[in-house]
Amino acid sequence: MKTFKINLVEDFKYDKLIAALQSLADEGIIVFEETNENEPEPATEDQVQEIIEESELGPYYTEKEAKDILNL
């Protein structure tokens, strides 16, 4: 699956874009989800492991403790 980011140049055509995307979603061609850019995406498990390794907490704390310390 590929993910695309769409920046709408003209706000007044918002409804037209939403209608087109919803139509494609209704046909099963795409999965349409509106997101909030201010909302960070959760880290993947691989990213979490890399953060723990980079912080060098692994030898001193359990994985759960390291996640708690790093707020992951």
PDB file of C-alpha atoms in Angstrom:
ATOM      1  CA  MET A   1       0.000   0.000   0.000  1.00  0.00           C
ATOM      2  CA  LYS A   2       1.263   3.481  -0.812  1.00  0.00           C
ATOM      3  CA  THR A   3       0.441   6.585   1.217  1.00  0.00           C
ATOM      4  CA  PHE A   4       0.122  10.012  -0.343  1.00  0.00           C
ATOM      5  CA  LYS A   5      -0.081  13.463   1.165  1.00  0.00           C
ATOM      6  CA  ILE A   6      -2.337  15.926  -0.639  1.00  0.00           C
ATOM      7  CA  ASN A   7      -2.004  19.666  -0.132  1.00  0.00           C
ATOM      8  CA  LEU A   8      -5.070  21.517  -1.348  1.00  0.00           C
ATOM      9  CA  VAL A   9      -4.047  24.754  -3.051  1.00  0.00           C
ATOM     10  CA  GLU A  10      -7.484  26.347  -3.095  1.00  0.00           C
ATOM     11  CA  ASP A  11      -9.642  25.869   0.002  1.00  0.00           C
ATOM     12  CA  PHE A  12     -12.877  26.547  -1.865  1.00  0.00           C
ATOM     13  CA  LYS A  13     -12.448  23.269  -3.805  1.00  0.00           C
ATOM     14  CA  TYR A  14     -12.222  21.201  -0.608  1.00  0.00           C
ATOM     15  CA  ASP A  15     -15.697  19.688  -1.009  1.00  0.00           C
ATOM     16  CA  LYS A  16     -14.950  18.669  -4.607  1.00  0.00           C
ATOM     17  CA  LEU A  17     -11.749  16.886  -3.543  1.00  0.00           C
ATOM     18  CA  ILE A  18     -13.451  15.119  -0.643  1.00  0.00           C
ATOM     19  CA  ALA A  19     -16.252  13.969  -2.935  1.00  0.00           C
ATOM     20  CA  ALA A  20     -13.755  12.567  -5.463  1.00  0.00           C
ATOM     21  CA  LEU A  21     -11.762  10.731  -2.783  1.00  0.00           C
ATOM     22  CA  GLN A  22     -14.912   9.382  -1.146  1.00  0.00           C
ATOM     23  CA  SER A  23     -16.133   8.136  -4.528  1.00  0.00           C
ATOM     24  CA  LEU A  24     -12.867   6.217  -5.058  1.00  0.00           C
ATOM     25  CA  ALA A  25     -13.137   4.819  -1.526  1.00  0.00           C
ATOM     26  CA  ASP A  26     -16.726   3.713  -2.154  1.00  0.00           C
ATOM     27  CA  GLU A  27     -15.526   1.786  -5.227  1.00  0.00           C
ATOM     28  CA  GLY A  28     -12.858   0.062  -3.114  1.00  0.00           C
ATOM     29  CA  ILE A  29     -10.011   1.604  -5.110  1.00  0.00           C
ATOM     30  CA  ILE A  30      -8.516   3.538  -2.181  1.00  0.00           C
ATOM     31  CA  VAL A  31      -8.734   3.702   1.588  1.00  0.00           C
ATOM     32  CA  PHE A  32      -9.532   7.298   2.463  1.00  0.00           C
ATOM     33  CA  GLU A  33      -8.681   8.566   5.930  1.00  0.00           C
ATOM     34  CA  GLU A  34      -8.578  12.192   6.913  1.00  0.00           C
ATOM     35  CA  THR A  35      -5.777  12.857   9.413  1.00  0.00           C
ATOM     36  CA  ASN A  36      -4.656  15.734  11.556  1.00  0.00           C
ATOM     37  CA  GLU A  37      -1.065  16.777  10.816  1.00  0.00           C
ATOM     38  CA  ASN A  38      -0.626  18.003  14.386  1.00  0.00           C
ATOM     39  CA  GLU A  39      -1.176  14.474  15.613  1.00  0.00           C
ATOM     40  CA  PRO A  40       2.067  12.461  15.576  1.00  0.00           C
ATOM     41  CA  GLU A  41       1.942   8.913  14.300  1.00  0.00           C
ATOM     42  CA  PRO A  42       2.868   6.265  16.866  1.00  0.00           C
ATOM     43  CA  ALA A  43       6.339   4.784  16.540  1.00  0.00           C
ATOM     44  CA  THR A  44       6.643   1.327  15.040  1.00  0.00           C
ATOM     45  CA  GLU A  45       8.124  -1.455  17.164  1.00  0.00           C
ATOM     46  CA  ASP A  46      11.343  -1.250  15.114  1.00  0.00           C
ATOM     47  CA  GLN A  47      11.559   2.495  15.789  1.00  0.00           C
ATOM     48  CA  VAL A  48      10.960   1.929  19.504  1.00  0.00           C
ATOM     49  CA  GLN A  49      13.746  -0.670  19.627  1.00  0.00           C
ATOM     50  CA  GLU A  50      16.111   1.698  17.816  1.00  0.00           C
ATOM     51  CA  ILE A  51      15.301   4.529  20.237  1.00  0.00           C
ATOM     52  CA  ILE A  52      15.963   2.254  23.223  1.00  0.00           C
ATOM     53  CA  GLU A  53      19.264   1.090  21.694  1.00  0.00           C
ATOM     54  CA  GLU A  54      20.349   4.667  20.927  1.00  0.00           C
ATOM     55  CA  SER A  55      19.523   5.776  24.474  1.00  0.00           C
ATOM     56  CA  GLU A  56      21.737   2.965  25.841  1.00  0.00           C
ATOM     57  CA  LEU A  57      19.142   2.095  28.485  1.00  0.00           C
ATOM     58  CA  GLY A  58      18.986  -1.566  27.434  1.00  0.00           C
ATOM     59  CA  PRO A  59      21.761  -2.909  29.676  1.00  0.00           C
ATOM     60  CA  TYR A  60      20.341  -1.200  32.765  1.00  0.00           C
ATOM     61  CA  TYR A  61      16.548  -1.441  32.394  1.00  0.00           C
ATOM     62  CA  THR A  62      13.952  -3.870  31.117  1.00  0.00           C
ATOM     63  CA  GLU A  63      12.261  -3.018  27.838  1.00  0.00           C
ATOM     64  CA  LYS A  64       9.128  -1.892  29.688  1.00  0.00           C
ATOM     65  CA  GLU A  65      11.108   0.327  32.060  1.00  0.00           C
ATOM     66  CA  ALA A  66      13.024   1.872  29.141  1.00  0.00           C
ATOM     67  CA  LYS A  67       9.748   2.562  27.306  1.00  0.00           C
ATOM     68  CA  ASP A  68       8.343   4.213  30.425  1.00  0.00           C
ATOM     69  CA  ILE A  69      11.471   6.338  30.908  1.00  0.00           C
ATOM     70  CA  LEU A  70      11.403   7.440  27.258  1.00  0.00           C
ATOM     71  CA  ASN A  71       7.586   7.898  27.242  1.00  0.00           C
ATOM     72  CA  LEU A  72       7.152   5.477  24.341  1.00  0.00           C
TER      73      LEU A  72
END
